[in-house]
Structure formats: structure tokens, C-alpha cells
């Protein structure tokens, strides 16, 4: 052993956990930042081009048609990846068993979707939904293979390869989607974009992992995987059901055009949300699996992920809500102007991300699967009840008010996690207050500027709002909460608590 290795091994577990957290957070955030500049940035440009070519109701039809298959394409894919990582197995026999189990589930959902496609189209009085649903049903048969390869990348924290895949797939799919808008079948452009993206991801991940399913299957492993998979999948389904319930209810209560406006507003928010939230979401299972059983290290990882989420999410989403009108005016065609109030509502609800959204994955990664399931079910019931109660509302009002009651559920989840980590609730919330007060100061100054600049050119007002918001937010923290700010910066730079460079994860 070298001296460096001996010194590294001599470090206490909590120091190693902090070094692991710092280096992994830096890697994840840097590569996801690159991902948003290239993959998400290009994908967003493609969305803007398609929005000028397609009316809102086409986006609405695609959203309604993909409701069922997204339970596999999005939630199932994530659950499969997390289940494999959580198992901490590294043999092809287990990967083949996981693939076979997940493929069986995908096949059942695919057949059911095809059979139900005509009925769903009749329910929403949109014949085009039926054709879209059948295509999406076939696409999910590729998901099990891609999900296993996702796990092979992420279990080794290979964020760089994951970003390269996302960038390349987004670029190829975007070009094909835009090119398709010049064909006579322009309404299928969004479907073509999804198809090409999935095929490109599969090819690129195979190049990176060289993994392909074979017949080497252990049925005991299959059963064990299914138990873990269904537990994680159920939690994800419950968590994501409210969003799909929104889509379903909006389609019935309003029309496909309103669903399309909501989807356009959500797409703009997601352009900022995905690189932030997904970067932090991706940390939970890999990091917690490294320090499992060490209470202090678990608490350190949990607290710092939450505080970093607050540090980033609060100013970003509060700022988006403030400048929504300018964003829509600059980016979208006139027929999408009604999306601005929806962006304000959606961005405002995203302030709940650090308080509500992370509870489920934090519980699961800490071995609290039963509590995670109960928590997710409670949050779903509360939001569904809100969706039923708030009936005589405009679409933006519904988007804002329906998620509001989940704040109480989120606090209960925070309390359960703090008890599991043996830390006080007061200290947990006290460490979030610097970002809260800085965001309030930022909002007040930005609103004042926008009131004074109400007659100014849109681009100048938007740019000024961003600059003033950033200066006030960071300036407030630098003056009143300097140590807290420096701690967030050190972690994002990949440095440990002492400010030195951390170990490589």
C-alpha cells in the first residue's frame, strides 16, 4: 500500500462520506450542466421550433396518448435502474434476470395499451390518440434493455458517459423531429422524435456497456428483482400519478388545446428543472449505498443534498415565476401566450422540490421502503382530493392550488426522515432559512425593477431581471450567511469540509 492509500483508509467514515459526496456532487453537477447546455438546450430549441410548426392541441394529444406507457418508459425504467443498483450485484446472470422480469411487465403493459387505445380515443374525442398510443406501446418494449444499461452506467457513477448519451440522442432525435415537420405527416413529428431518441439511446449505451441480454437467467434472482422493482416502481407510480391525473382531468375538464398549453408551460420549466433536480436525484442511491449503516455519514449526505437543492431551486424557480410573461413573449408564438400564467403556477409549485419531492427517494435509499410507500400514497391521496375539490378554477389556478396541501405531507415526511437520522427538526429547517430569506429579498428587488421597467423592451427587462436577481440573491448570502454560502460552493466545487480537494469517487 502506498502512503496515500494508507492515509485515505485511516480517515474516519464521515470524512470519507463527505469526500465522496463532494466529488460525486461536483461530477454530477458539472456533467449535468454540460448536459443542459447541449442535450437539454438543444432539445429545448427543438421544442421551440416544433411549437411554431404545431398547434397546442397536438402537444396535448401526445401527452394524453403517452399517459399509460410513461408508467413503463419513465417510472419503470428508473425503478429498474435503482433496483439493480440497490442489489449491489455485478454479474450478467442477475442483469439477464432483471431484464427478463422487466420485459415481461413491459409486454403486458404494451398489449393492454394497444387494446385500450380506441377506448381512450373515444373518451377524449380525439381519434389521433389511438394511433399514437399504439406506437408508444411498441416503443416500451425497448425500455428493459435500456434500463439495464442505465444501471450499468450509474452504479459506477459514470455521469460523463450518461451525459454523452443524452447529448447525442437529443441531437439526433431533434434533427429528425425538425426534418419531419417538413413532410406531409407533420403531426407525427413528436412521435418520430421520441422513436429516434430511444433507438439512439439504445445504440449508444450498447456501445458504452457492450451488454446484451442472453438466456442465462436465475429464476430466484428474477423473483428477488421483481420484489425490489415493484416496491420502487409502486412508489414512483404513486409519485408521478398526480401529474398524469392532471393531464387526464385537464383533458376531460378543458380540452386538448389546454393540455397542450400546460405541456408547453411544463416543457419550459423542465428545461431548467431537469438538469438541477435530476442531478441531485441521481446522487441518492449511489451515495447512500456507499455509506449504508453509518448514521453520521447518512445524515451528512442527506442534509447536504437537501441544502444544496434549496440553494439552487429557490432562486431559480422563484425567478422563473417572476419573468414568465417575458419568457413566453420571447420564445413562443402568439397562440401560446396563455401558457405564461401556467408557467408562473408550475414554477411556484417547484419551490416545494426540496421539502416534498426528495422525501420519497431519500426514504427508499435509507432503507425505509415501507414508510416511503405510505408517504407517497398519502401525498397522492391529498393531491387527488385537492383535484376533486378545486373544480371551479381556471387552469393556472388549478396548477397552483392543487399541490399546495402537500406541504403538510412533505413536512411530515421531513419529520420521519429526521427521526431516522437522529437529528432535530429545528436544526434541519434552520439550515434552510438562508436560502429562504435570500430568495425573498431577490423577489422584492426583482419585482421593483420590473415595475419600473414595465414599458421597456422585453429582452432588456428579462436580462435586467436575471442580473438583479442573481446579484441580490448571492449578495444577500455573502453578507448575512457567508459560511453557509461557502459550504455550498465547496461541495459544488468538489471540495471537502476543510476546503481541500476531495477524493475521487
Coordinates of C-alpha atoms in Angstrom, one line a residue:
X1 CA 0.0 0.0 0.0
X2 CA 1.2 3.5 -0.7
X3 CA 1.3 6.2 1.9
X4 CA -1.6 8.0 0.2
X5 CA -3.7 4.8 0.3
X6 CA -2.9 4.3 4.0
X7 CA -3.9 7.9 4.8
X8 CA -7.1 7.5 2.9
X9 CA -8.0 4.3 4.7
X10 CA -7.2 6.0 8.0
X11 CA -9.8 8.7 7.5
X12 CA -13.0 8.3 9.6
X13 CA -16.2 7.2 7.8
X14 CA -17.8 10.6 8.0
X15 CA -14.8 12.2 6.4
X16 CA -14.8 9.7 3.6
X17 CA -18.5 10.2 3.2
X18 CA -18.0 14.0 2.9
X19 CA -15.2 13.5 0.3
X20 CA -17.4 11.1 -1.6
X21 CA -20.3 13.5 -1.5
X22 CA -18.2 16.4 -2.6
X23 CA -16.5 14.7 -5.5
X24 CA -19.7 13.0 -6.7
X25 CA -21.8 16.1 -6.4
X26 CA -19.2 18.0 -8.4
X27 CA -19.1 15.3 -11.1
X28 CA -22.9 15.1 -11.3
X29 CA -23.5 18.8 -11.4
X30 CA -20.7 19.5 -13.9
X31 CA -21.8 16.8 -16.3
X32 CA -25.5 17.6 -15.9
X33 CA -24.6 21.3 -16.5
X34 CA -22.9 20.2 -19.7
X35 CA -26.0 18.1 -20.5
X36 CA -28.4 21.0 -20.2
X37 CA -26.2 23.3 -22.3
X38 CA -26.0 20.7 -25.0
X39 CA -28.7 18.0 -24.6
X40 CA -31.4 19.9 -22.8
X41 CA -30.5 23.2 -24.5
X42 CA -30.7 21.6 -28.0
X43 CA -33.9 19.7 -27.0
X44 CA -35.5 23.0 -25.9
X45 CA -34.6 24.6 -29.2
X46 CA -36.2 21.7 -31.0
X47 CA -39.3 22.2 -28.8
X48 CA -39.5 25.9 -29.8
X49 CA -39.2 25.0 -33.5
X50 CA -41.9 22.4 -33.2
X51 CA -44.1 24.8 -31.2
X52 CA -44.0 27.2 -34.1
X53 CA -44.9 24.4 -36.5
X54 CA -47.6 22.6 -34.4
X55 CA -50.7 23.9 -32.7
X56 CA -51.1 23.4 -28.9
X57 CA -53.6 20.6 -29.3
X58 CA -51.0 18.3 -31.0
X59 CA -48.8 18.6 -27.9
X60 CA -52.0 17.8 -25.9
X61 CA -52.8 14.7 -27.9
X62 CA -49.3 13.4 -27.5
X63 CA -49.4 14.0 -23.7
X64 CA -52.7 12.2 -23.4
X65 CA -51.6 9.3 -25.6
X66 CA -48.4 8.7 -23.6
X67 CA -50.0 8.7 -20.1
X68 CA -50.1 4.9 -19.8
X69 CA -46.9 4.0 -21.5
X70 CA -44.9 6.5 -19.5
X71 CA -45.5 4.3 -16.4
X72 CA -43.0 2.0 -18.0
X73 CA -41.0 4.3 -20.2
X74 CA -40.2 6.7 -17.4
X75 CA -41.1 5.2 -14.0
X76 CA -40.4 1.6 -14.8
X77 CA -37.0 2.5 -16.4
X78 CA -36.0 4.4 -13.3
X79 CA -37.3 1.7 -10.9
X80 CA -35.4 -1.0 -12.8
X81 CA -32.1 1.0 -12.7
X82 CA -32.5 1.7 -9.0
X83 CA -33.4 -1.9 -8.2
X84 CA -30.2 -3.1 -9.9
X85 CA -28.1 -0.5 -8.2
X86 CA -29.7 -1.3 -4.8
X87 CA -29.0 -5.0 -5.2
X88 CA -25.3 -4.4 -5.5
X89 CA -24.8 -7.3 -7.8
X90 CA -22.3 -7.3 -10.6
X91 CA -22.9 -10.5 -12.6
X92 CA -24.5 -10.9 -16.0
X93 CA -26.8 -13.6 -14.7
X94 CA -28.5 -11.1 -12.4
X95 CA -28.7 -8.5 -15.2
X96 CA -30.3 -11.0 -17.5
X97 CA -32.8 -12.0 -14.8
X98 CA -33.7 -8.3 -14.2
X99 CA -34.2 -7.8 -18.0
X100 CA -36.4 -10.9 -18.4
X101 CA -38.6 -9.8 -15.4
X102 CA -39.0 -6.2 -16.6
X103 CA -39.6 -7.2 -20.2
X104 CA -42.5 -9.4 -19.1
X105 CA -44.0 -6.4 -17.3
X106 CA -43.4 -4.2 -20.3
X107 CA -45.0 -6.7 -22.7
X108 CA -48.2 -6.9 -20.5
X109 CA -48.5 -3.1 -20.4
X110 CA -47.8 -2.9 -24.2
X111 CA -50.6 -5.3 -25.0
X112 CA -53.0 -3.7 -22.6
X113 CA -52.3 -0.3 -24.1
X114 CA -53.0 -1.4 -27.7
X115 CA -56.3 -3.0 -26.6
X116 CA -57.3 0.2 -24.7
X117 CA -56.2 2.7 -27.4
X118 CA -59.6 3.0 -29.2
X119 CA -61.5 3.4 -25.9
X120 CA -59.2 6.2 -24.7
X121 CA -59.5 8.0 -28.1
X122 CA -63.3 7.9 -27.8
X123 CA -63.2 9.1 -24.2
X124 CA -61.3 12.3 -25.2
X125 CA -63.0 12.6 -28.6
X126 CA -59.5 12.7 -30.2
X127 CA -59.2 9.9 -32.9
X128 CA -55.4 10.6 -33.3
X129 CA -54.8 9.4 -29.8
X130 CA -55.4 5.8 -30.8
X131 CA -52.6 5.7 -33.4
X132 CA -50.1 7.5 -31.1
X133 CA -50.9 5.1 -28.2
X134 CA -50.1 2.0 -30.4
X135 CA -46.7 3.4 -31.4
X136 CA -45.8 4.3 -27.8
X137 CA -46.9 0.7 -26.8
X138 CA -44.4 -0.8 -29.2
X139 CA -41.6 1.6 -28.1
X140 CA -41.8 0.5 -24.4
X141 CA -40.6 -3.0 -25.4
X142 CA -37.1 -1.5 -25.9
X143 CA -37.1 0.0 -22.3
X144 CA -36.0 -3.0 -20.3
X145 CA -32.8 -3.3 -22.3
X146 CA -32.0 0.4 -22.0
X147 CA -32.9 0.4 -18.3
X148 CA -30.3 -2.4 -17.5
X149 CA -27.7 -0.4 -19.4
X150 CA -28.6 2.7 -17.5
X151 CA -27.9 0.8 -14.3
X152 CA -24.5 -0.4 -15.6
X153 CA -23.5 3.2 -16.2
X154 CA -24.9 4.7 -13.0
X155 CA -23.8 2.1 -10.5
X156 CA -20.2 3.1 -11.3
X157 CA -21.1 6.8 -11.2
X158 CA -20.3 7.2 -14.9
X159 CA -22.0 10.6 -15.3
X160 CA -19.8 11.6 -18.2
X161 CA -20.9 8.7 -20.4
X162 CA -24.6 9.3 -19.4
X163 CA -24.3 12.9 -20.5
X164 CA -22.6 11.9 -23.7
X165 CA -25.5 9.6 -24.5
X166 CA -28.2 12.2 -23.7
X167 CA -26.5 14.8 -25.8
X168 CA -26.0 12.6 -28.8
X169 CA -29.5 11.1 -28.6
X170 CA -31.1 14.5 -28.2
X171 CA -29.2 15.9 -31.1
X172 CA -30.1 13.1 -33.5
X173 CA -33.7 12.9 -32.4
X174 CA -34.1 16.7 -32.6
X175 CA -32.8 16.9 -36.1
X176 CA -35.1 14.1 -37.2
X177 CA -38.1 15.7 -35.5
X178 CA -37.5 19.0 -37.1
X179 CA -36.9 17.4 -40.5
X180 CA -40.2 15.6 -40.2
X181 CA -42.1 18.8 -39.8
X182 CA -41.4 19.5 -43.5
X183 CA -43.1 16.3 -44.5
X184 CA -46.9 15.9 -45.2
X185 CA -47.2 14.0 -41.9
X186 CA -46.1 16.9 -39.7
X187 CA -48.4 15.9 -36.8
X188 CA -46.3 12.8 -36.2
X189 CA -43.1 14.9 -35.7
X190 CA -43.2 14.5 -31.9
X191 CA -43.7 10.7 -32.2
X192 CA -40.8 10.4 -34.6
X193 CA -38.6 12.4 -32.2
X194 CA -39.4 10.0 -29.3
X195 CA -38.8 7.0 -31.5
X196 CA -35.4 8.2 -32.8
X197 CA -34.3 9.3 -29.3
X198 CA -35.0 5.8 -27.8
X199 CA -33.2 4.0 -30.6
X200 CA -30.2 6.3 -30.4
X201 CA -30.0 5.8 -26.6
X202 CA -30.1 2.1 -27.0
X203 CA -27.3 2.0 -29.7
X204 CA -25.1 4.5 -27.8
X205 CA -25.5 2.7 -24.4
X206 CA -24.7 -0.6 -26.1
X207 CA -21.5 0.9 -27.4
X208 CA -20.6 2.1 -23.9
X209 CA -21.6 -1.1 -21.9
X210 CA -21.4 -3.9 -24.6
X211 CA -24.3 -5.5 -22.7
X212 CA -27.0 -7.5 -24.5
X213 CA -29.5 -9.9 -22.8
X214 CA -28.9 -13.6 -23.1
X215 CA -30.8 -16.7 -22.0
X216 CA -28.7 -17.1 -18.8
X217 CA -31.4 -16.5 -16.2
X218 CA -31.7 -17.4 -12.5
X219 CA -35.4 -17.6 -11.5
X220 CA -34.6 -16.9 -7.9
X221 CA -32.8 -13.7 -9.0
X222 CA -35.9 -12.8 -11.1
X223 CA -38.2 -13.1 -8.1
X224 CA -35.9 -11.1 -5.9
X225 CA -35.6 -8.4 -8.6
X226 CA -39.3 -8.2 -9.0
X227 CA -39.9 -7.7 -5.3
X228 CA -37.4 -4.8 -5.2
X229 CA -38.6 -3.5 -8.6
X230 CA -42.3 -3.5 -7.8
X231 CA -41.6 -1.7 -4.4
X232 CA -39.7 1.0 -6.2
X233 CA -42.0 1.2 -9.2
X234 CA -45.1 1.5 -7.0
X235 CA -43.6 4.4 -5.2
X236 CA -42.6 6.1 -8.5
X237 CA -46.1 5.4 -9.9
X238 CA -47.7 6.9 -6.9
X239 CA -45.4 9.9 -7.0
X240 CA -46.0 10.6 -10.7
X241 CA -49.7 9.7 -10.9
X242 CA -50.7 13.2 -9.8
X243 CA -49.0 14.7 -12.8
X244 CA -50.8 12.3 -15.1
X245 CA -54.0 12.8 -13.2
X246 CA -53.6 16.5 -14.0
X247 CA -53.3 15.6 -17.7
X248 CA -56.3 13.3 -17.6
X249 CA -58.5 15.7 -15.7
X250 CA -57.4 18.7 -17.9
X251 CA -58.2 16.7 -21.0
X252 CA -61.7 16.0 -19.7
X253 CA -62.4 19.3 -17.9
X254 CA -60.9 21.6 -20.6
X255 CA -59.7 20.3 -24.0
X256 CA -56.6 19.1 -25.8
X257 CA -55.5 22.7 -26.5
X258 CA -55.4 23.5 -22.8
X259 CA -53.4 20.3 -22.2
X260 CA -51.1 21.4 -24.9
X261 CA -50.6 24.8 -23.3
X262 CA -50.0 23.1 -20.0
X263 CA -47.4 20.8 -21.6
X264 CA -45.7 23.8 -23.3
X265 CA -45.5 25.6 -20.0
X266 CA -44.2 22.5 -18.3
X267 CA -41.6 22.0 -21.0
X268 CA -40.2 25.5 -20.4
X269 CA -40.0 24.8 -16.6
X270 CA -38.5 21.4 -17.2
X271 CA -35.7 23.0 -19.4
X272 CA -34.4 24.4 -16.1
X273 CA -35.7 21.9 -13.7
X274 CA -34.3 18.7 -15.2
X275 CA -30.6 19.4 -15.0
X276 CA -31.0 20.7 -11.4
X277 CA -33.3 18.1 -9.9
X278 CA -32.1 15.1 -11.9
X279 CA -28.5 15.8 -10.9
X280 CA -29.5 15.7 -7.2
X281 CA -31.9 12.8 -7.6
X282 CA -29.1 10.7 -9.2
X283 CA -27.0 11.1 -6.1
X284 CA -29.2 9.3 -3.5
X285 CA -28.9 5.6 -4.3
X286 CA -25.2 5.6 -5.4
X287 CA -24.1 7.6 -2.3
X288 CA -26.3 6.0 0.3
X289 CA -25.2 2.6 -0.9
X290 CA -21.6 3.5 -0.2
X291 CA -22.2 4.6 3.5
X292 CA -25.1 2.3 4.4
X293 CA -25.2 1.7 8.2
X294 CA -23.1 4.7 9.2
X295 CA -25.7 7.1 10.7
X296 CA -23.5 10.1 10.7
X297 CA -22.4 9.7 7.1
X298 CA -26.0 9.1 6.0
X299 CA -27.1 12.3 7.8
X300 CA -24.3 14.3 6.3
X301 CA -25.2 13.2 2.7
X302 CA -28.9 13.8 3.3
X303 CA -28.5 17.2 4.8
X304 CA -26.1 18.5 2.2
X305 CA -28.2 17.3 -0.8
X306 CA -31.3 19.0 0.7
X307 CA -29.4 22.2 1.5
X308 CA -27.8 22.3 -2.0
X309 CA -31.3 21.7 -3.5
X310 CA -32.7 24.7 -1.6
X311 CA -29.7 26.8 -2.5
X312 CA -30.3 26.2 -6.2
X313 CA -34.1 25.6 -6.5
X314 CA -35.5 28.5 -4.5
X315 CA -33.9 31.4 -6.6
X316 CA -34.3 29.6 -9.9
X317 CA -38.0 28.7 -9.7
X318 CA -38.9 32.0 -7.9
X319 CA -37.2 33.8 -10.7
X320 CA -39.0 31.8 -13.4
X321 CA -42.3 32.7 -11.9
X322 CA -41.4 36.4 -11.9
X323 CA -40.3 36.5 -15.6
X324 CA -42.8 34.1 -17.1
X325 CA -44.6 36.7 -19.3
X326 CA -41.3 37.8 -20.8
X327 CA -40.1 34.2 -21.4
X328 CA -43.3 33.3 -23.3
X329 CA -43.3 36.6 -25.3
X330 CA -39.8 35.9 -26.5
X331 CA -39.8 32.2 -27.1
X332 CA -43.3 31.1 -28.2
X333 CA -45.7 32.1 -30.9
X334 CA -48.7 34.3 -30.1
X335 CA -51.1 31.3 -29.8
X336 CA -49.1 30.1 -26.8
X337 CA -49.4 33.4 -24.8
X338 CA -51.9 31.7 -22.4
X339 CA -49.1 29.5 -21.2
X340 CA -47.5 32.4 -19.2
X341 CA -49.8 32.1 -16.2
X342 CA -49.3 28.3 -16.2
X343 CA -45.5 28.8 -16.1
X344 CA -45.9 31.1 -13.1
X345 CA -48.1 28.4 -11.3
X346 CA -45.8 25.5 -12.2
X347 CA -42.6 27.3 -11.2
X348 CA -44.1 28.4 -7.9
X349 CA -45.0 24.8 -7.0
X350 CA -41.5 23.7 -7.8
X351 CA -40.3 25.6 -4.8
X352 CA -41.6 22.6 -2.9
X353 CA -39.0 20.3 -4.5
X354 CA -36.5 20.2 -1.6
X355 CA -39.4 19.9 1.0
X356 CA -41.6 17.4 -0.7
X357 CA -40.1 15.8 -3.8
X358 CA -36.9 14.3 -2.2
X359 CA -38.7 12.6 0.7
X360 CA -39.7 9.5 -1.3
X361 CA -36.3 8.7 -2.8
X362 CA -34.5 9.7 0.5
X363 CA -36.6 7.2 2.4
X364 CA -36.1 4.4 -0.1
X365 CA -32.3 5.0 -0.3
X366 CA -32.2 4.9 3.6
X367 CA -34.0 1.5 3.7
X368 CA -37.4 3.0 4.7
X369 CA -39.3 1.4 1.8
X370 CA -42.5 0.9 3.8
X371 CA -42.5 4.5 5.0
X372 CA -41.7 5.7 1.5
X373 CA -44.7 3.8 0.1
X374 CA -47.1 5.2 2.9
X375 CA -45.7 8.7 2.4
X376 CA -46.2 8.5 -1.4
X377 CA -49.7 7.2 -1.1
X378 CA -50.6 9.9 1.4
X379 CA -49.2 12.6 -0.9
X380 CA -51.2 11.2 -3.9
X381 CA -54.5 11.0 -1.9
X382 CA -54.1 14.6 -0.7
X383 CA -53.4 15.9 -4.2
X384 CA -56.2 13.8 -5.8
X385 CA -58.7 15.1 -3.3
X386 CA -57.5 18.6 -4.0
X387 CA -58.0 18.0 -7.7
X388 CA -61.6 16.9 -7.0
X389 CA -62.3 19.7 -4.5
X390 CA -60.9 22.6 -6.6
X391 CA -63.3 22.3 -9.6
X392 CA -64.4 25.9 -10.5
X393 CA -60.9 27.1 -11.2
X394 CA -59.0 28.3 -14.3
X395 CA -56.2 26.0 -15.5
X396 CA -53.4 28.2 -13.9
X397 CA -55.3 28.4 -10.6
X398 CA -55.7 24.6 -10.6
X399 CA -52.0 24.1 -11.3
X400 CA -51.1 26.4 -8.4
X401 CA -53.6 25.4 -5.7
X402 CA -53.9 21.6 -6.1
X403 CA -50.3 20.9 -5.0
X404 CA -50.5 23.3 -2.0
X405 CA -51.9 20.9 0.6
X406 CA -48.9 18.6 0.1
X407 CA -46.8 21.0 2.0
X408 CA -48.2 19.4 5.2
X409 CA -47.5 15.9 3.9
X410 CA -44.0 17.0 3.0
X411 CA -43.3 18.3 6.5
X412 CA -44.5 15.0 8.0
X413 CA -42.1 13.2 5.7
X414 CA -39.2 15.5 6.8
X415 CA -40.0 14.7 10.4
X416 CA -39.9 10.9 9.7
X417 CA -36.5 11.3 8.0
X418 CA -35.1 13.4 10.7
X419 CA -36.2 10.8 13.3
X420 CA -34.5 8.1 11.2
X421 CA -31.3 10.1 11.1
X422 CA -31.5 11.1 14.8
X423 CA -31.4 14.8 14.2
X424 CA -33.7 17.6 15.3
X425 CA -36.4 19.1 13.0
X426 CA -35.4 22.6 14.2
X427 CA -31.8 22.3 13.0
X428 CA -33.0 20.8 9.7
X429 CA -35.2 23.7 8.9
X430 CA -32.9 26.4 10.4
X431 CA -30.3 25.4 7.9
X432 CA -32.7 26.1 5.0
X433 CA -33.6 29.6 6.1
X434 CA -30.6 31.4 4.5
X435 CA -31.9 30.5 1.0
X436 CA -35.5 31.4 2.0
X437 CA -34.6 34.9 3.2
X438 CA -32.2 35.5 0.3
X439 CA -35.0 34.4 -2.2
X440 CA -37.5 36.8 -0.6
X441 CA -35.0 39.7 -0.9
X442 CA -34.3 38.7 -4.5
X443 CA -38.0 38.6 -5.3
X444 CA -38.7 42.0 -3.8
X445 CA -35.9 43.7 -5.7
X446 CA -36.7 42.0 -9.0
X447 CA -40.4 42.9 -8.7
X448 CA -39.4 46.6 -8.0
X449 CA -37.2 46.6 -11.1
X450 CA -39.9 45.1 -13.3
X451 CA -42.4 47.6 -12.1
X452 CA -40.1 50.5 -13.0
X453 CA -39.2 48.8 -16.4
X454 CA -42.7 47.8 -17.4
X455 CA -42.6 49.8 -20.6
X456 CA -39.0 48.7 -21.5
X457 CA -38.2 46.2 -24.3
X458 CA -38.9 42.6 -23.3
X459 CA -35.4 41.3 -23.8
X460 CA -33.8 44.2 -21.8
X461 CA -36.3 43.8 -19.0
X462 CA -35.7 40.0 -18.8
X463 CA -32.0 40.3 -18.8
X464 CA -32.1 43.0 -16.2
X465 CA -34.3 40.9 -14.0
X466 CA -31.9 37.9 -14.2
X467 CA -28.9 40.1 -13.4
X468 CA -30.5 41.9 -10.5
X469 CA -32.0 38.6 -9.1
X470 CA -28.6 36.8 -9.2
X471 CA -26.7 39.8 -7.7
X472 CA -29.2 40.3 -4.8
X473 CA -29.5 36.6 -4.0
X474 CA -25.8 35.9 -3.9
X475 CA -25.0 39.2 -2.3
X476 CA -27.5 38.6 0.5
X477 CA -26.0 35.2 1.3
X478 CA -22.4 36.7 1.1
X479 CA -23.3 39.4 3.6
X480 CA -25.6 37.6 6.0
X481 CA -24.8 33.9 5.6
X482 CA -21.3 33.7 4.3
X483 CA -20.3 30.4 5.9
X484 CA -23.5 28.7 4.6
X485 CA -22.8 30.0 1.1
X486 CA -19.2 28.9 1.1
X487 CA -20.2 25.4 2.3
X488 CA -22.5 25.1 -0.7
X489 CA -19.8 26.4 -3.1
X490 CA -17.2 24.0 -1.7
X491 CA -19.4 21.0 -2.2
X492 CA -20.3 22.1 -5.8
X493 CA -16.6 22.6 -6.5
X494 CA -15.8 19.0 -5.2
X495 CA -14.0 20.1 -2.0
X496 CA -14.4 18.5 1.4
X497 CA -15.3 20.3 4.6
X498 CA -11.7 21.6 5.1
X499 CA -11.8 23.3 1.7
X500 CA -9.2 20.9 0.2
X501 CA -9.8 18.8 -2.8
X502 CA -11.7 15.7 -2.1
X503 CA -11.0 12.2 -3.0
X504 CA -12.2 10.9 -6.4
X505 CA -15.4 8.9 -6.0

